[in-house]
Structure formats: structure tokens, C-alpha cells
XYZ file of C-alpha atoms in Angstrom:
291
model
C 82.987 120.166 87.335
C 85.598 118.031 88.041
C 89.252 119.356 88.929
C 92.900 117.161 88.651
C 95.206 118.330 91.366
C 99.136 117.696 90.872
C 102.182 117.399 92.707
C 105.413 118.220 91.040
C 107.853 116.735 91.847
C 108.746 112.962 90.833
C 105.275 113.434 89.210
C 104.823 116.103 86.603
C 108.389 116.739 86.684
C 112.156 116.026 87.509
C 113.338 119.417 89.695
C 116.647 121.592 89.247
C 118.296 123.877 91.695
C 120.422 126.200 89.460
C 123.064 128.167 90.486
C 121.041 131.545 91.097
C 118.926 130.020 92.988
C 115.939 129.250 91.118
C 114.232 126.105 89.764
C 114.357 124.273 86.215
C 111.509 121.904 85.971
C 111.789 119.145 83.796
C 108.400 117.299 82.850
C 108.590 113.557 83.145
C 108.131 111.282 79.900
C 104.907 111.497 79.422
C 103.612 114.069 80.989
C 103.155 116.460 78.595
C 100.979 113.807 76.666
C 98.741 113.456 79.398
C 98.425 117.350 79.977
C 97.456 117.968 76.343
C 94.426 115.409 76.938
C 93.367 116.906 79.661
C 93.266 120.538 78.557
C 89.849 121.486 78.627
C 89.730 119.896 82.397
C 90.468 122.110 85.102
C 93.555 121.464 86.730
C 95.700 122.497 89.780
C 98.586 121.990 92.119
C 99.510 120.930 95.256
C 102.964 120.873 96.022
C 105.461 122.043 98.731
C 107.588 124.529 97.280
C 110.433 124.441 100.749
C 110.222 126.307 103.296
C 112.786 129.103 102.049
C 112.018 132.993 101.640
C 110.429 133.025 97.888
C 110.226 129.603 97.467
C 106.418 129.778 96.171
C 107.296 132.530 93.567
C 110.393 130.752 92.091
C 108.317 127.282 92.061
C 105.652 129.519 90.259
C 108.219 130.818 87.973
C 109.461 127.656 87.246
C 105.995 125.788 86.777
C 104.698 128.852 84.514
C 108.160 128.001 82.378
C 108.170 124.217 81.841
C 104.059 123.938 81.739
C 103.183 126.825 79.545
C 99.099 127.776 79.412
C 98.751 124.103 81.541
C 97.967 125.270 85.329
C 96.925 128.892 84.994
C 93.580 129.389 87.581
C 95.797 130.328 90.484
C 92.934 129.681 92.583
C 93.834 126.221 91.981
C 97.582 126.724 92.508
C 98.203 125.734 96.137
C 102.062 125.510 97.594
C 102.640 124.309 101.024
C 103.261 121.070 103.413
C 101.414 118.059 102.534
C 101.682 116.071 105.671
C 98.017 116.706 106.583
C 94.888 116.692 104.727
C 95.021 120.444 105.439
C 96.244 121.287 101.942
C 93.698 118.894 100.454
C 90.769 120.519 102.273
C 92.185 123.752 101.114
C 92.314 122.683 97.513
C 88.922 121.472 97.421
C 87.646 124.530 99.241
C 89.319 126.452 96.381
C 87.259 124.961 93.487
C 84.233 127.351 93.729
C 81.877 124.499 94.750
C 83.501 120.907 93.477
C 82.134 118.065 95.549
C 85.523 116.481 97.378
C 84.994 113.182 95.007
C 84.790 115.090 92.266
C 88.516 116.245 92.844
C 91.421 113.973 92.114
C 95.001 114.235 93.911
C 97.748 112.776 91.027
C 101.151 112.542 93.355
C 103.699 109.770 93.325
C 103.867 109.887 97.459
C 101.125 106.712 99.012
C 101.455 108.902 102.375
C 100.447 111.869 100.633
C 97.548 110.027 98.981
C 96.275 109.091 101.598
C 96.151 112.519 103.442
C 94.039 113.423 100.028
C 92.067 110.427 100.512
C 90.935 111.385 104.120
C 89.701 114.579 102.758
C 87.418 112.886 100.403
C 89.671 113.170 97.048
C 90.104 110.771 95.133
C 93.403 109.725 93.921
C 95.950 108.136 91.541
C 99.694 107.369 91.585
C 100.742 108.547 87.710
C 99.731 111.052 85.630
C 98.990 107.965 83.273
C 95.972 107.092 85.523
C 94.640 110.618 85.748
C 91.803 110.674 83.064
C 90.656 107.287 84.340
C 90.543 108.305 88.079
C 88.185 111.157 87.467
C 85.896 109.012 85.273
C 85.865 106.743 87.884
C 87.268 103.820 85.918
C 89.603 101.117 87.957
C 93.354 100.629 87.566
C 94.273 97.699 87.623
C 97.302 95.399 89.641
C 98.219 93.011 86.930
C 100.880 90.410 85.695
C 102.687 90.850 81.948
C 104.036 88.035 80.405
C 106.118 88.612 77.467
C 105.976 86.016 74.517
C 108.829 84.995 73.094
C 109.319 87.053 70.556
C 108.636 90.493 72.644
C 111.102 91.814 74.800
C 111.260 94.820 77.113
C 111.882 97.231 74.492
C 108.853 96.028 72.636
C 106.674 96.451 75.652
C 107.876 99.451 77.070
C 107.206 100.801 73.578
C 103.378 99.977 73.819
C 102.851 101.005 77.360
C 103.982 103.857 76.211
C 100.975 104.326 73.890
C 98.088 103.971 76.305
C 97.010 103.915 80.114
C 99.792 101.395 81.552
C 102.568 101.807 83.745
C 105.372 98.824 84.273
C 105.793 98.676 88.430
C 108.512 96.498 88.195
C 110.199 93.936 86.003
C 110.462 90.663 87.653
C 112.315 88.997 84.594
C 112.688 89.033 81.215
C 109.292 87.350 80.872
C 107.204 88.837 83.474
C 106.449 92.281 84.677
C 104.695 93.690 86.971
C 102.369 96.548 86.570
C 99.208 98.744 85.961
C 96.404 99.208 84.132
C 92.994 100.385 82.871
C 90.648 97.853 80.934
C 91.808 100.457 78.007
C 95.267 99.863 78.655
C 94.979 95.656 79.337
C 93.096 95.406 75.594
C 96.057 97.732 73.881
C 99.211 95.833 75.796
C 96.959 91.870 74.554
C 96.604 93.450 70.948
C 100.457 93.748 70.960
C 100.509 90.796 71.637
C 101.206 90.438 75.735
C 99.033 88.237 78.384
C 97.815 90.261 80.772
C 96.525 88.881 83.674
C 94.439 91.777 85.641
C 94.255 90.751 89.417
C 91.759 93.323 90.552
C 91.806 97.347 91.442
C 94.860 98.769 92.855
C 93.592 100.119 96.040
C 96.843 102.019 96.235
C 100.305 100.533 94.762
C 103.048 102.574 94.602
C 103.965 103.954 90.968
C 107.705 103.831 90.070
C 107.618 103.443 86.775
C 109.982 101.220 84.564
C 108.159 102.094 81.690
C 107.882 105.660 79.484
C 110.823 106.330 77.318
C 113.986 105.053 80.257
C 115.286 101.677 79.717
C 114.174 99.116 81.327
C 115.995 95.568 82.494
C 115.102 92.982 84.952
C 114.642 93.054 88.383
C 117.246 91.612 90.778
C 114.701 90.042 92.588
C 112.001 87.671 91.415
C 110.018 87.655 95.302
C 110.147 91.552 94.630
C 106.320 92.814 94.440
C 105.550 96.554 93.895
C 103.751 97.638 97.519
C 103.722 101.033 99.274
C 105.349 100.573 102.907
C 102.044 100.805 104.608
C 99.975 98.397 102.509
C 99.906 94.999 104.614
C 100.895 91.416 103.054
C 97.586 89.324 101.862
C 96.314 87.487 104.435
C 97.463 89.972 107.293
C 94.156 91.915 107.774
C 93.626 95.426 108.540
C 92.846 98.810 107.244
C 94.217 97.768 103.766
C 93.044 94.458 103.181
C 89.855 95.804 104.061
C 90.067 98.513 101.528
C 90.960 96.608 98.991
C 88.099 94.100 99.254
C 85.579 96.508 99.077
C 87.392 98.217 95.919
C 87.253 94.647 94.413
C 83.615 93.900 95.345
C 82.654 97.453 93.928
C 85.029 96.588 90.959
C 82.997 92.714 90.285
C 79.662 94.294 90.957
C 80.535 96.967 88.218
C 81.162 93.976 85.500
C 78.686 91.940 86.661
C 75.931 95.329 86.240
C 77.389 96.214 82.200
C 77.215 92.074 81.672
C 80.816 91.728 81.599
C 81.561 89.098 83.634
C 80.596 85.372 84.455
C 81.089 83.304 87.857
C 83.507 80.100 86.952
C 81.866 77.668 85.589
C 79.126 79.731 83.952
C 79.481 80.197 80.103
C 80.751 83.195 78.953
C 79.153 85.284 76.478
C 79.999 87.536 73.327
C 80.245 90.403 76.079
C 81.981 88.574 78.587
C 85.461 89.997 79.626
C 86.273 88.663 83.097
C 85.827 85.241 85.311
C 84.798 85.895 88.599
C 85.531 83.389 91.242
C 84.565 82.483 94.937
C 87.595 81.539 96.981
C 87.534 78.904 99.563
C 87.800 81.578 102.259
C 84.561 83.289 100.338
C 86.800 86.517 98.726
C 85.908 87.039 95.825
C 88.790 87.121 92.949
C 88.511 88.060 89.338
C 90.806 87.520 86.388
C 90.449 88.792 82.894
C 90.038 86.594 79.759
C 92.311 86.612 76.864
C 91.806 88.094 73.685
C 92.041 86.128 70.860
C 92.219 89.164 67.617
């Protein structure tokens, strides 16, 4: 069976030293939403409580407080460093048998994602995308253009209503962001083009979106990308990565029928164009819909 581990903070929730010492946990817009969908999965936490004397009992005090009934196997409950895979290892070793890919790691931290990674979890950036990573369905980098006639407020509204998170807004015509397939068909019904670019092999989620204000971005060269994750074209570790996420990701559409190479006509089941760069990547793009 499938377990969703968390982090705390920056992820389920904004944290509060108070005066006596202990912690006030404040769960993140959204949150709660997301934790009410997922309460008949099992779910658990790995987070780094400090390295004070009761630091693990006050974060357990706090978490029992703010997430009431939410995390309460404290088998799954793990508090410690997470600048190994140690932790990870431990928290899969805690599930009573869960295959390591059956796990998921939901933190807001790319290094600490990847320490998850290494121990076989898998692993998303937002409690948005936490449902979707342990069904094993893609988030998606994509583009947001807003019609005239939608502004922020109006899109920031309906991201707000399904699996989408708003990276970054470049102006007030174009975001930045991610999605599921869910979340791209919601955002075009509203009325916004959304141009999916292919599976996020690991972006880094600071959200503009959920119930904070949002305005444009100083800085229209500004795209979101974890310090690690290389520029396109530079090779390595990453770009490697994310190929294979997007040749998994076309080989998936092209299986279910949803999806045609350029120049092919689509049919009443297509969803994406596939195409074959001059370099021989292969790049995908998502077609419009039209009700």
C-alpha cells in the first residue's frame, strides 16, 4: 500500500517559535484540502525537528495540534536530519513492507528530494502534486497565458481549484508554472492557454498561487529552476533525467492513443503533438481545447 511522506516546514506548514518555547504550526493554503483527499492513504513525516533537548516532542505536540487525526501511525512519524538518504531509507523501512516506489517524499527542498530519490522514493515539490505522484501521473512544466480579459486574480482563483501551482509570474500575461493533465484541462476551461512543455523532472515549487496575492515578476528572463538543475543544452545528470522522464512521458500518450507525431492527423482522442527535433529530442506540446 502506498504511503505519502511530508516535510513540514515551508510545505505542510508555516512554523512559530512562541515565547515558551514551543511551536505553532500554521498549515499552508491549501494544505488542509489536500490532506482531507488523501485521508484514507497512509501518510507520514519526515522532518528535522532541531537539534535542541525536546525538540521531537514539541514538533509532535505541535503537528498533533494544527493536523488533528491527519498523521497519527507514529511508525510513520520520523524527525531527524535530512541531508542523507538515511532518513528516507528509514522511512521506507518503517512501512511494514512498502516497496521504496511505492513511497512518495512531498518536501519543498530539490536537495532533499533528491536524497529521497536516491533511496528509491519517489517525489513531488507541493502538496498539490501529491495524489498525482503516487498514481504515477506526470506534472507538468508549462507556460500560462492570460487572455485579455483574465487577470492574476482570476487565475490564481482557478489554480486554486485543481492540481496547479503558479512557479512564477513573468508578466501580466504569462506565468509560469505546474501541472497535471487534470489541472491543464481545468486552468483551458477557464479559459487560459496552457502550453505543457513536458514532465518536470524536478522544478522547484514556490508557489505564487493559493490564496496570497500575486503580481508580476521583475524579471521576464526569470525561469523557475532548482540551483542544481543545468541550463538546456548543457548536458549532464539532469538533462539526462529529464529526457528519459519525457520519453517515458511520450511513450505513455502514444500507448492510451493520445498523441500524434506532427504532421499526422489527430484524432477524437488526440491530446498532444509530438515532435522530432533537429538534434533528434523528442518534444511534446499539448493541443488546445476548444469547449
Amino acid at each position: 500500500m502506498p504511503v505519502i511522506f511530508f516535510d513540514i516546514g515551508a510545505t505542510l506548514a508555516d512554523v512559530h517559535m512562541e515565547p515558551d518555547g514551543s511551536l505553532t504550526l500554521q498549515p499552508l493554503p491549501r494544505v488542509m484540502a489536500v490532506l482531507d483527499v488523501l485521508r484514507e492513504v497512509r501518510k507520514g513525516i519526515i522532518s528535522n525537528p532541531g537539534p535542541a533537548d525536546g525538540a521531537a516532542a514539541r514538533a509532535a505536540a505541535a503537528l498533533d495540534e494544527a493536523f488533528p487525526r491527519c498523521f497519527t501511525d507514529e511508525a510513520l512519524v520520523h524527525w531527524g536530519a535530512k541531508d542523507s538518504r538515511t532518513i528516507f531509507d528509514q522511512a521506507v523501512a518503517s512501512t511494514g513492507g512498502a516497496a521504496a516506489d511505492d513511497c512518495v517524499f512531498v518536501g519543498e527542498n530539490a536537495q532533499e528530494r533528491a536524497f529521497a530519490r536516491e533511496a528509491g522514493m519517489r517525489t513531488a515539490s507541493h502538496p498539490v502534486f501529491a495524489l498525482a505522484t503516487m498514481e504515477n501521473r506526470a506534472v507538468l512544466r508549462t507556460r500560462i497565458e492570460l487572455p485579455d480579459g483574465l487577470g492574476l486574480a482570476e487565475l490564481n482563483a482557478a489554480v486554486n481549484e485543481t492540481e496547479a501551482v503558479v512557479v512564477k509570474v513573468v508578466s501580466e500575461q504569462l506565468a509560469l508554472g505546474m501541472v497535471t493533465t487534470q489541472g491543464a484541462e481545468v486552468l483551458e476551461r477557464a479559459g487560459f492557454m496552457v502550453d505543457v512543455q513536458g514532465p518536470v523532472q524536478d522544478m522547484a515549487a514556490s508557489p505564487i498561487g493559493d490564496d496570497r496575492p500575486v503580481s508580476a515578476a521583475e524579471s521576464p528572463a526569470d525561469t523557475p529552476r532548482d540551483e542544481g538543475q543545468k541550463k538546456a543544452g548543457e548536458g549532464g545528470e539532469s538533462d539526462d533525467a529529464e529526457r528519459r522522464a519525457t520519453e517515458k512521458f511520450i511513450s505513455d500518450l502514444l500507448a492510451r492513443g493520445e498523441a500524434v507525431f506532427e504532421g499526422e492527423e489527430p484524432t477524437p482522442s488526440t491530446t498532444h503533438v509530438i515532435k522530432r527535433e533537429d538534434d533528434g529530442r523528442l518534444t511534446v506540446r499539448r493541443l488546445r481545447f476548444f469547449h
